[in-house]
Short mmCIF file of C-alpha atoms and ligand atoms in Angstrom, two decimals:
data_model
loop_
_atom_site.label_atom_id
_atom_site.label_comp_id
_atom_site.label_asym_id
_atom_site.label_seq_id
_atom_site.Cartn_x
_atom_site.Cartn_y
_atom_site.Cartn_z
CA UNK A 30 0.00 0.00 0.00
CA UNK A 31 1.08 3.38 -0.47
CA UNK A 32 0.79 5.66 2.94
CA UNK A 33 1.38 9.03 3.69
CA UNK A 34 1.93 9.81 7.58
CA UNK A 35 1.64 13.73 8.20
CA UNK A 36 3.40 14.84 11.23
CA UNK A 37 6.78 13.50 12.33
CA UNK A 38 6.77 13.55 15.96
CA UNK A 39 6.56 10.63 18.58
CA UNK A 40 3.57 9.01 17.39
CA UNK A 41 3.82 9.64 12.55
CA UNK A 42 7.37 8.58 13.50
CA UNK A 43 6.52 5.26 14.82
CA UNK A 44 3.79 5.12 13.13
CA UNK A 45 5.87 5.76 9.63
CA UNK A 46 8.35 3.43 10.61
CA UNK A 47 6.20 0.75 11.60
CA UNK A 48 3.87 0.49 8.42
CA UNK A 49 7.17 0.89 6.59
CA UNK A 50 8.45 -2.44 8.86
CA UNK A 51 5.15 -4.19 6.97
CA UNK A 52 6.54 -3.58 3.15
CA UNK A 53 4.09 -0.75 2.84
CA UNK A 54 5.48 2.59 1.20
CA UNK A 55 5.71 5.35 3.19
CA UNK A 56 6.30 9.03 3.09
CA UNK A 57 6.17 10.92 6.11
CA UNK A 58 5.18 14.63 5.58
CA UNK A 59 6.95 16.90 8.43
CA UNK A 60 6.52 21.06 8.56
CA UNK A 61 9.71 21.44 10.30
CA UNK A 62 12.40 22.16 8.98
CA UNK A 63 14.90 21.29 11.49
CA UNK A 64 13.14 17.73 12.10
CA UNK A 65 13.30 17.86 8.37
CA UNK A 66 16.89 17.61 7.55
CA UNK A 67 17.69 14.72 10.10
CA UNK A 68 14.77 12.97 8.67
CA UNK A 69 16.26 12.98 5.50
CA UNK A 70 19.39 12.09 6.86
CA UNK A 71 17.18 8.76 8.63
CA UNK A 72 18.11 10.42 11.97
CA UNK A 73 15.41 10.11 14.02
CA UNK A 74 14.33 13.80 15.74
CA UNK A 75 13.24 11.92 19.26
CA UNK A 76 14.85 9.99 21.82
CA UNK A 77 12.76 6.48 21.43
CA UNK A 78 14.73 3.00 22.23
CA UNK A 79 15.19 1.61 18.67
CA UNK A 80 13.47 4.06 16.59
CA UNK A 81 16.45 5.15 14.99
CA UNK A 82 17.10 1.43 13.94
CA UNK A 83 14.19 0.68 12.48
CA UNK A 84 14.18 3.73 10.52
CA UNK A 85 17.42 3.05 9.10
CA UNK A 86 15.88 -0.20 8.25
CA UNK A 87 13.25 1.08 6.45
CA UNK A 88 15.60 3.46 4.32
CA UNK A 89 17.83 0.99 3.58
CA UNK A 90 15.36 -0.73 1.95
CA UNK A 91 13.64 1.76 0.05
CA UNK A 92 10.43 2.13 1.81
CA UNK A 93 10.32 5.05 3.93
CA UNK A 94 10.69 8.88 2.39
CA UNK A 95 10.65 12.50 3.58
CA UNK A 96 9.33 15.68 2.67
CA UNK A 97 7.60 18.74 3.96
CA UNK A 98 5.43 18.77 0.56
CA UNK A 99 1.87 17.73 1.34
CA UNK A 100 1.22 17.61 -2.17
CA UNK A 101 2.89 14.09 -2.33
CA UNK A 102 -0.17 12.62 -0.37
CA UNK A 103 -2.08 12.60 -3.62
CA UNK A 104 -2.07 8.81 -5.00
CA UNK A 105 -1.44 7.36 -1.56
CA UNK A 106 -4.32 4.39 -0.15
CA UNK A 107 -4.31 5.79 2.97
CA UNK A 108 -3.41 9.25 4.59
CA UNK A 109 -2.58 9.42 8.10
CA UNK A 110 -2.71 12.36 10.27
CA UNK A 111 -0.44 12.57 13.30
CA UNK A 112 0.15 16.22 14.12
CA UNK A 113 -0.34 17.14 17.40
CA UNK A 114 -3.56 18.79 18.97
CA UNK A 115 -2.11 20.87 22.65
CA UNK A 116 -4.64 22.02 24.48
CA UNK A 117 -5.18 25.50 25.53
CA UNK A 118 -5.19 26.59 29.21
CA UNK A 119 -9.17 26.58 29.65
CA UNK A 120 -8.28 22.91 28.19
CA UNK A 121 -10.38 23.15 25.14
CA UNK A 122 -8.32 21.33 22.54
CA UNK A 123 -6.20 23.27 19.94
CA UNK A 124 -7.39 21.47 16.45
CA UNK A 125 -6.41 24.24 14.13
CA UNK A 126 -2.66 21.78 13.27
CA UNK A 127 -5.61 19.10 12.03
CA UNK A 128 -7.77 21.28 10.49
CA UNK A 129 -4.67 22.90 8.50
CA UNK A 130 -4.01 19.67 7.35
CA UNK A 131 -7.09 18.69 6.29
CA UNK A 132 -7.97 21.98 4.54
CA UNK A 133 -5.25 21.60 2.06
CA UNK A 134 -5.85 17.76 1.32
CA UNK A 135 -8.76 18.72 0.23
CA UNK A 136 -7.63 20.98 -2.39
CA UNK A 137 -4.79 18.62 -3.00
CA UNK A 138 -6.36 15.18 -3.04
CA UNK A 139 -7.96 13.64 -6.18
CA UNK A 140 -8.04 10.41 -6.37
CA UNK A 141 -10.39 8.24 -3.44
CA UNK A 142 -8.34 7.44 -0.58
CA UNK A 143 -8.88 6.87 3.05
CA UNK A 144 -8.16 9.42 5.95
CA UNK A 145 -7.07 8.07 9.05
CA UNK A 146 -6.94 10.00 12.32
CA UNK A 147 -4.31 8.99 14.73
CA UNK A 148 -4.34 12.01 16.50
CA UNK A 149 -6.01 12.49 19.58
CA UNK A 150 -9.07 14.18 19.00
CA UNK A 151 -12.15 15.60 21.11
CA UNK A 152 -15.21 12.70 20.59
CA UNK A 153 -17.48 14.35 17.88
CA UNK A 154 -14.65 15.63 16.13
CA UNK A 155 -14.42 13.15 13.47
CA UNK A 156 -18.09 13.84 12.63
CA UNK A 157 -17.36 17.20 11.94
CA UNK A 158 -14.37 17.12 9.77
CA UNK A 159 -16.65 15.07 7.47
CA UNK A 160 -19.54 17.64 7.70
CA UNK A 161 -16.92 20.74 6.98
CA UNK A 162 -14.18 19.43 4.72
CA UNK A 163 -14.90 15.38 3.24
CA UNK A 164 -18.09 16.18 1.93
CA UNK A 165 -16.02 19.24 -0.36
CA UNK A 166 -13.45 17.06 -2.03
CA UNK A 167 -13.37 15.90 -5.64
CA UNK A 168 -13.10 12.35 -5.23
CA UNK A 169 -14.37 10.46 -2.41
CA UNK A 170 -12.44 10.08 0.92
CA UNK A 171 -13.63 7.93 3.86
CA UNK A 172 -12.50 8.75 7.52
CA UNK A 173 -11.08 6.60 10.10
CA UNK A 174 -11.00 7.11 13.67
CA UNK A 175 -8.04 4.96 14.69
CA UNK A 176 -6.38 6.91 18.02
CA UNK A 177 -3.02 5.55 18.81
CA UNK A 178 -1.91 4.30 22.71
CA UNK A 179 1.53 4.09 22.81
CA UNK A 180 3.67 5.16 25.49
CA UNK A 181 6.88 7.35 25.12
CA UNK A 182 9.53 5.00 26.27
CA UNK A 183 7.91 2.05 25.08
CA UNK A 184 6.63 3.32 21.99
CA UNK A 185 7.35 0.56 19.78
CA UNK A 186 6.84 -1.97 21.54
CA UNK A 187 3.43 -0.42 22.17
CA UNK A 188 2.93 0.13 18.57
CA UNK A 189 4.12 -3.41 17.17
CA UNK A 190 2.09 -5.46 20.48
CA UNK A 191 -0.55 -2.99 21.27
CA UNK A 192 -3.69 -4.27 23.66
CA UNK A 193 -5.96 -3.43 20.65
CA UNK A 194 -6.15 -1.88 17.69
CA UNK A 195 -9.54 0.43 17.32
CA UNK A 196 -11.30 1.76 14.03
CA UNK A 197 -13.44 3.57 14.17
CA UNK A 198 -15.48 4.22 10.76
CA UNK A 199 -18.82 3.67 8.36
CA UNK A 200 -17.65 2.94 5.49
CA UNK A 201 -17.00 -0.87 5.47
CA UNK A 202 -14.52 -1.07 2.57
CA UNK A 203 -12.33 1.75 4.33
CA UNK A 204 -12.37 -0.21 7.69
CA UNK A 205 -11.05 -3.59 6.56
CA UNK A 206 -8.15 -2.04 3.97
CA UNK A 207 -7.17 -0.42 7.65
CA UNK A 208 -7.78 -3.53 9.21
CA UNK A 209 -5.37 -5.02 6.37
CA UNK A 210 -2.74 -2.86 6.99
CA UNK A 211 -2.62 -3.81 10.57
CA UNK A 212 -2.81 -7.80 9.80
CA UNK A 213 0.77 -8.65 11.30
CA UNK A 214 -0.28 -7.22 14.00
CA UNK A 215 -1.82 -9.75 16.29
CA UNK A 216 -4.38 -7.72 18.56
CA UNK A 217 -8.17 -7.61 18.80
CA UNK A 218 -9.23 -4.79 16.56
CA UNK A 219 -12.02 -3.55 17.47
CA UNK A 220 -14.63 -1.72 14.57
CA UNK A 221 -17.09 0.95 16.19
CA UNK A 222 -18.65 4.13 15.13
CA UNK A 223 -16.29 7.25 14.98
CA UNK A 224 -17.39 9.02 17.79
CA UNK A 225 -16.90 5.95 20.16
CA UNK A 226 -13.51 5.10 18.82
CA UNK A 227 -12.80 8.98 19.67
CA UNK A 228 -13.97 8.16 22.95
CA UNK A 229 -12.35 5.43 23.67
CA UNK A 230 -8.97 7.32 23.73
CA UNK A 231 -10.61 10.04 26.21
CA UNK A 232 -11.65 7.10 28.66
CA UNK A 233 -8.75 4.90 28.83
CA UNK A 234 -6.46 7.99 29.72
CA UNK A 235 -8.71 9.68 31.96
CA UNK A 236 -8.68 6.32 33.40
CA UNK A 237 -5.10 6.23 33.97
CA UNK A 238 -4.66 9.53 35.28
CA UNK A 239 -7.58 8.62 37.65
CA UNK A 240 -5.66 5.62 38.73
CA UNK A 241 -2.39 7.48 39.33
CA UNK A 242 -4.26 10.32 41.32
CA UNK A 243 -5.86 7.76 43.22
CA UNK A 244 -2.87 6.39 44.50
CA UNK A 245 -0.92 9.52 45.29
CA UNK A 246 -4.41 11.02 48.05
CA UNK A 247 -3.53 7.32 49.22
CA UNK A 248 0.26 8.09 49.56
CA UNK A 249 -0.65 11.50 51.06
CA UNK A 250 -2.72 9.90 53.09
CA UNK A 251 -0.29 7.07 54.13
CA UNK A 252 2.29 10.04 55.08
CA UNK A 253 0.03 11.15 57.36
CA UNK A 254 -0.99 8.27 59.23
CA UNK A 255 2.24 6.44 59.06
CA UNK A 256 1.41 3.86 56.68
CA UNK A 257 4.20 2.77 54.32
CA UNK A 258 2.70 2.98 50.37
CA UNK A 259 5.88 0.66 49.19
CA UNK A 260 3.29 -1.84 51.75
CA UNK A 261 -0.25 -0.55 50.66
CA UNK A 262 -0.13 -0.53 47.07
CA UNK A 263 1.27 -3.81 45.87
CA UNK A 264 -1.42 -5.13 48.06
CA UNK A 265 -4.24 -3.35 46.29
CA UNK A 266 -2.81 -4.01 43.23
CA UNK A 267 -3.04 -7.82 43.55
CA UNK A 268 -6.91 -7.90 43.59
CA UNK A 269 -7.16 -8.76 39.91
CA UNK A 270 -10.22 -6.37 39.78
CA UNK A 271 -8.33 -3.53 40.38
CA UNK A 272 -5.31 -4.76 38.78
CA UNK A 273 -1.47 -3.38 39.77
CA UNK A 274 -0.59 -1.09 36.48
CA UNK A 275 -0.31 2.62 37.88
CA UNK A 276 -0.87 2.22 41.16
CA UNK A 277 2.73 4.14 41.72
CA UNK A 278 2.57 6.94 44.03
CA UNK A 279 4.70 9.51 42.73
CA UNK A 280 4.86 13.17 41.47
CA UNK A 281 2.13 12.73 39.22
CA UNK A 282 1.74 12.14 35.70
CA UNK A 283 2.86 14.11 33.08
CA UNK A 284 3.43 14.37 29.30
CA UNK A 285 2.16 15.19 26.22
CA UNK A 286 -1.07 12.74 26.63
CA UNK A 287 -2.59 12.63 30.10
CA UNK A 288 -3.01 16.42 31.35
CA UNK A 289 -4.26 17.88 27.73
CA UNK A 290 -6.27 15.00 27.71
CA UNK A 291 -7.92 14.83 30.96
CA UNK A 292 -8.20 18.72 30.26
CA UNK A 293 -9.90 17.86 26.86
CA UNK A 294 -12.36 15.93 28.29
CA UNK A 295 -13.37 17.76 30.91
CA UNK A 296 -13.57 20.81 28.73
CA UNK A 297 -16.07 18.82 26.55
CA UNK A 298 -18.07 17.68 29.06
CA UNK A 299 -18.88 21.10 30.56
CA UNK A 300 -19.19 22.57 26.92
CA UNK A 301 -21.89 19.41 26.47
CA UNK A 302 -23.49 20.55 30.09
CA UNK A 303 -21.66 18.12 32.08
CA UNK A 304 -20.10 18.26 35.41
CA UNK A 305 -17.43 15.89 35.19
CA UNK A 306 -16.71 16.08 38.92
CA UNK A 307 -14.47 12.92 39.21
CA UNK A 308 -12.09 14.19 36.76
CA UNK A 309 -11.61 17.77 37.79
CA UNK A 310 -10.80 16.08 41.21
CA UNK A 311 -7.94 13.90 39.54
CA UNK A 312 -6.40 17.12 37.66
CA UNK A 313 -6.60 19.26 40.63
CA UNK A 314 -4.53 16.31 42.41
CA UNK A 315 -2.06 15.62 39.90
CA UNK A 316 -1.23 19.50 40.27
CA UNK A 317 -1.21 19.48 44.05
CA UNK A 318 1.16 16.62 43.88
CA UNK A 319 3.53 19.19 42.06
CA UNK A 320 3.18 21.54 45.22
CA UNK A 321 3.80 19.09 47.77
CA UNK A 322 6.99 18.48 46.59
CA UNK A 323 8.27 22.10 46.84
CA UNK A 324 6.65 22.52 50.34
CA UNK A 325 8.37 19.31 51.03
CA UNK A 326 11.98 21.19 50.31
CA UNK A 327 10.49 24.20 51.92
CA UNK A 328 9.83 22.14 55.38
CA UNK A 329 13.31 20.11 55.37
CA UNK A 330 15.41 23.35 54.39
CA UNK A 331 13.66 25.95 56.27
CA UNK A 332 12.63 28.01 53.47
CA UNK A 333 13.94 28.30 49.78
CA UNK A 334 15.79 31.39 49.48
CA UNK A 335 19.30 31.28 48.91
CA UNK A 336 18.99 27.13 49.31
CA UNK A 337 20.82 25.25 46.87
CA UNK A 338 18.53 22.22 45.04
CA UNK A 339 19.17 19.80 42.88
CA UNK A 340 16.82 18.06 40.02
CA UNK A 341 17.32 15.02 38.78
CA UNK A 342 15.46 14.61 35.90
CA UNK A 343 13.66 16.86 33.53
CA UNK A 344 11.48 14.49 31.65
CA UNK A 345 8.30 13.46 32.81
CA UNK A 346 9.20 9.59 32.53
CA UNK A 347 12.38 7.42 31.70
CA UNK A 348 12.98 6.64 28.39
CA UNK A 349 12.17 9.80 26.68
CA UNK A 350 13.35 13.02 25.74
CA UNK A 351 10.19 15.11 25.85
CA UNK A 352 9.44 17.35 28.72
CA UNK A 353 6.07 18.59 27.45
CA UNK A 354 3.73 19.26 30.80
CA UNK A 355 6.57 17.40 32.91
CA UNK A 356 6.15 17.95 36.69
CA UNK A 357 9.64 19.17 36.49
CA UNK A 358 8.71 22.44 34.87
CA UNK A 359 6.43 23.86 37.16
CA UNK A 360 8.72 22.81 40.19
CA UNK A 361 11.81 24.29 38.54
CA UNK A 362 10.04 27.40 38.15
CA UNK A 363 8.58 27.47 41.48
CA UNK A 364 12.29 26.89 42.82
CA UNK A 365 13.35 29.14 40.97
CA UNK A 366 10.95 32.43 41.49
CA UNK A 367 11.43 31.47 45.43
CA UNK A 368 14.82 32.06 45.34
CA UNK A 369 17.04 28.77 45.60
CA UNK A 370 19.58 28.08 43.40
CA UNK A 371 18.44 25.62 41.12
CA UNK A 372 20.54 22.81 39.51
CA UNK A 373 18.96 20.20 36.90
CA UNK A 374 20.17 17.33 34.96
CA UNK A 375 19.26 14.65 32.82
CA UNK A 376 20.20 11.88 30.21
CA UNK A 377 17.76 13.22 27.45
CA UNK A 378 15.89 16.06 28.18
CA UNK A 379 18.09 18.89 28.77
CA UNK A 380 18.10 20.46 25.47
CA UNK A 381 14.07 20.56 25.62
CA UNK A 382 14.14 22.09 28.93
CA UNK A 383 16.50 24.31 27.92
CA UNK A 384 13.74 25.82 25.80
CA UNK A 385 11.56 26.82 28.63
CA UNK A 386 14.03 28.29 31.56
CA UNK A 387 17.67 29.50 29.60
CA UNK A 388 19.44 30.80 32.09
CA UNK A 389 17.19 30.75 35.04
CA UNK A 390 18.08 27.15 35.95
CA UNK A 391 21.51 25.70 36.13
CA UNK A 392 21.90 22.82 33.62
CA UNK A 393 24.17 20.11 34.10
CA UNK A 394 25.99 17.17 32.43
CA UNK A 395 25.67 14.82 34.90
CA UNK A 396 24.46 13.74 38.20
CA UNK A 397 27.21 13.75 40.12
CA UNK A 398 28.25 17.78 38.45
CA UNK A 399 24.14 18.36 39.52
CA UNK A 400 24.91 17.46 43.25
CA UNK A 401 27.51 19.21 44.09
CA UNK A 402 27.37 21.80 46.51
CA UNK A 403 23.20 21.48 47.27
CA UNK A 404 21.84 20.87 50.25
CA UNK A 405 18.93 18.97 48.93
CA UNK A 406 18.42 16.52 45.28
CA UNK A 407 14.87 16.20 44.37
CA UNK A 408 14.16 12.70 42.02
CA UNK A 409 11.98 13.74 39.60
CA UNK A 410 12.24 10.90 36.87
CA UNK A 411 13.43 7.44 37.64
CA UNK A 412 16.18 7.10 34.85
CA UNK A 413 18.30 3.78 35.42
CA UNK A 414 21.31 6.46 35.87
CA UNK A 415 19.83 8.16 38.62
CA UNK A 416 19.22 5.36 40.76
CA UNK A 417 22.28 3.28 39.95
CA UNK A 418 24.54 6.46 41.09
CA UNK A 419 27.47 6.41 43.61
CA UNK A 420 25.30 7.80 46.56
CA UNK A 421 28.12 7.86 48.17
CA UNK A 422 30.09 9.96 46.50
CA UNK A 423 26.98 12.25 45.83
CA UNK A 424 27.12 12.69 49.91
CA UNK A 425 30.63 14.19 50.06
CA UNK A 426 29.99 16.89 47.52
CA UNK A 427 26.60 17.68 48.95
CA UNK A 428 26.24 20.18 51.86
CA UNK A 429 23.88 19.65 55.16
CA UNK A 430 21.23 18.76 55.68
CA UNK A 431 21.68 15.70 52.40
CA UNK A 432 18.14 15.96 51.96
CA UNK A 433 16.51 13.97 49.33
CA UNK A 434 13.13 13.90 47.74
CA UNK A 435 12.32 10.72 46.26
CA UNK A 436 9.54 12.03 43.81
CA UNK A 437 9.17 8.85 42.17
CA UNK A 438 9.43 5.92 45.29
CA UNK A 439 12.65 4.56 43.28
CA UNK A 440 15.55 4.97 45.16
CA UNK A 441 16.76 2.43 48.14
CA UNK A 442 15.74 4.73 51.16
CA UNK A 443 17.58 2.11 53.33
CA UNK A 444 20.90 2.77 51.82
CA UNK A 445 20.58 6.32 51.39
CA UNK A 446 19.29 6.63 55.35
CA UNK A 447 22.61 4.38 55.73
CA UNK A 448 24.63 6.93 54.20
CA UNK A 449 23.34 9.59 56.22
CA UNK A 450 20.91 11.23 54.07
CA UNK A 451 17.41 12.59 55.36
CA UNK A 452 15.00 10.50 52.96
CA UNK A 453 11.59 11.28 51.90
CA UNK A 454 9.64 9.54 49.40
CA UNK A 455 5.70 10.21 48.66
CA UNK A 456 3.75 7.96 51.00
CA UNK A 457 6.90 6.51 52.08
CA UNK A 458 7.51 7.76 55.86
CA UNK A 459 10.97 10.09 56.53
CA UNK A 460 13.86 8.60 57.83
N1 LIG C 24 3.18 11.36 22.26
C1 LIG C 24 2.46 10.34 22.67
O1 LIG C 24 2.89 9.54 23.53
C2 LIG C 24 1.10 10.09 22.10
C3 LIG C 24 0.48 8.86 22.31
C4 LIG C 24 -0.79 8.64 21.77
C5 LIG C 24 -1.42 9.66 21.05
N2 LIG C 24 -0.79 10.85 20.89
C6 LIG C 24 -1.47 11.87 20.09
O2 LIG C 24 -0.88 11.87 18.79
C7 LIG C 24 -0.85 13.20 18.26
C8 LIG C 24 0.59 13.58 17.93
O3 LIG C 24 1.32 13.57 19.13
P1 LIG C 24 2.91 13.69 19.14
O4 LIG C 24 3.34 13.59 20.55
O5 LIG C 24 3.46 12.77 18.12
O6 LIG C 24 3.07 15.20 18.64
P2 LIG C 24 4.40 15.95 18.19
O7 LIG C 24 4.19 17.37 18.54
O8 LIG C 24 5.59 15.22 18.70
O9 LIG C 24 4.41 15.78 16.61
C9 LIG C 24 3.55 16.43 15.75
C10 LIG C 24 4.34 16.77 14.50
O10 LIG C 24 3.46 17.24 13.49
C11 LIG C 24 4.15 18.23 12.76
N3 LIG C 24 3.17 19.02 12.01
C12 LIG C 24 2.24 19.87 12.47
N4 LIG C 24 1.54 20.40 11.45
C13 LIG C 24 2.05 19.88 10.32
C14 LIG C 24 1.76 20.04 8.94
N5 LIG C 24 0.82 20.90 8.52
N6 LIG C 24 2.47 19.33 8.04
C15 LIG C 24 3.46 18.49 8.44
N7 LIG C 24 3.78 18.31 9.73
C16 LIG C 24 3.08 18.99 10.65
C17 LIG C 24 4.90 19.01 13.83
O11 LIG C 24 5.94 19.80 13.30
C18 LIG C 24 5.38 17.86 14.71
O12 LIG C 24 6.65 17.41 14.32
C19 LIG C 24 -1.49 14.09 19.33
O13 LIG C 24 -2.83 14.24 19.05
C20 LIG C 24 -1.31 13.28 20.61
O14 LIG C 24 -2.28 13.57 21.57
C21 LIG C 24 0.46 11.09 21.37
#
């Protein structure tokens, strides 16, 4: 088949690659210029474990190309959309990088193809695009819900063994050549109407974000009652109903998925007349979460002013380089505008942060460069590096009182209380 992917970032990448894996020809249509160039080069413009292997794959053998020229989605079977959709700060979702797209296909596209939707958007979306734009073209295009789940970090193995596969669609024809493409994939793949499929992508994250915000009141409320989470949630997790996938009490989540999309969908709710109570509750925690750990520092260092802290991690998970919504932005900042001396490190994301703080923030190479001279390290994401460190040697260079905040429950608190550091963790009780 020939397929055009439009919008190089972490999920048209993958997604490029991957149909590319299957034989299938691909070109992958990217607006950036800089992303551009090491495209064309078959450097991959992400940090993803194996992505730039596969796409070196794919080059090699003739089935992936680049360009920033829409105009070479004419002729293709399929047309995927994978540009992003941010969401504004009332939450309403930001369409108009999908609706650009789509308003030049039209002009551009003339023979019958099929326009698939990968990008997350708001339930009733799909429906419209068909209403304002399909129904104008030339030739006849059918539309495809098909929202992708993949996790940074894990992307392809979330792409090549995902849990399901959904499409949704009406036009029969349309939803088994998608199906087709797909066929060496072995998941259930699951046809529904558009609007469902839409939804489907809404639910299962506000679902996960509801399970992580769950856990953290239960960590706050551990650290209050002296209850150990490390005990609790394993526990809880066991009961097959409830199952023990994020159930791990932490800073909260963060990322380009979770907040914009609990936001989304709490947006469209109230727009639709709905009180989504149980979901404002679960982004109102995730921020708190955020807070906690700067009062934490405040507490254990008397104040911030003047204090020297470190971060450990600027991405808002392992395995990534993308700091988008990570909860180490908004504590950075905070740090920052209350006066400590802020120090921040990490494997991947540095150059991303960069972007957001220059030269309010002290960036450095490495961990043990980041410690030196603080009086407290704050773990924000649980890279192998991090936790494998010399604590140690961390200790010398540090100053009193060698406070650390374990913002993700991943370092060995009895080790680090061995080596004379004041340990906190979230729902884990102080040494
Ligand atoms: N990142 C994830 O883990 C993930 C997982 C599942 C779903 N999603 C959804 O997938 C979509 C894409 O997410 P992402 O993280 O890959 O976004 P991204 O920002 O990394 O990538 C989007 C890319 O599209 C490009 N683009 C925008 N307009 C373009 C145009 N007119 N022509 C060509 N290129 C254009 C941008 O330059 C950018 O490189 C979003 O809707 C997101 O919610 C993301």
């Amino acid at each position: 088949m020939k397929i055009t992917v439009i919008g190089m970032g972490y999920v048209g990448l993958v997604t490029a690659c991957g149909l590319a894996s299957f034989g299938h020809q691909v070109l992958g249509v990217e607006k950036n210029h800089s992303k551009l160039k090491k495209l064309m080069q078959f450097e991959s413009p992400i940090y993803e474990q194996g992505l730039d292997e596969l796409l070196n794959k794919a080059a090699a053998e003739g089935d992936i190309q680049f360009t920033t020229e829409l105009n070479g989605a004419d002729g293709s079977d399929l047309i995927f959309i994978t540009v992003g959709t941010p969401s504004t700060n009332s939450g309403h979702v930001d369409l108009s990088q999908v609706y650009t797209v789509i308003n030049q296909l039209v002009h551009i596209i003339t023979k019958p193809t099929i326009l698939v939707m990968k990008s997350t958007v708001p339930p009733g979306t799909g429906e419209k695009i068909i209403r304002r734009f399909l129904n104008k073209c030339k030739t006849e295009v059918n539309y495809i819900s098909n929202p992708e789940f993949l996790r940074e970090g894990k992307a392809l193995l979330d792409w090549f063994y995902p849990d399901r596969i959904v499409i949704g669609g009406k036009d029969n024809d349309s939803i088994q050549q998608v199906k087709n493409i797909y066929k060496k994939i072995n998941a259930p793949k699951l046809v529904m109407g558009i609007t469902s499929a839409e939804m489907v992508k809404y639910a299962s994250n506000a679902f996960l974000a509801t399970k992580i915000s769950f856990i953290n009141e239960i960590a706050n409320i551990c650290d209050l009652l002296g209850a150990d989470i490390d005990e609790v949630a394993p526990a809880v997790g066991m009961d097959k109903r409830i199952g023990s996938d994020f159930l791990r009490a932490g800073l909260g989540y963060g990322g380009s998925c979770f907040p914009k999309d609990t936001k989304g969908l709490n947006f469209i709710s109230t727009l639709h007349g709905y009180n989504f109570n149980l979901l404002k509750a679960v982004i109102e925690v995730n921020f708190q979460q955020r807070l906690k750990a700067v009062h934490k520092l405040h507490t254990m260092l008397g104040g911030l002013a003047g204090k020297k802290i470190a971060v450990m991690g600027l991405t808002f998970k392992p395995g990534t380089d993308d700091v988008r919504e990570s909860p180490a932005l908004d504590i950075l900042s905070l740090l920052a505008s209350e006066g400590a001396v802020v120090k921040a490190c990490d494997p991947h994301g540095k150059d991303n942060a960069f972007k957001y703080f220059s030269r309010k923030i002290i960036f450095c190479e490495d961990a043990y460069e980041c410690a030196k001279g603080v009086q407290a390290v704050l773990l924000n994401t649980e890279w192998p590096q991090f936790i494998h460190l010399n604590w140690s040697i961390i200790k010398q260079t540090m100053q009193t009182p060698y406070f650390v905040y374990d913002g993700r429950n991943a370092l060995d608190k009895k080790r680090l209380s061995k080596l004379g550091f004041k340990y906190c963790g979230v729902g884990r009780p102080c040494n």
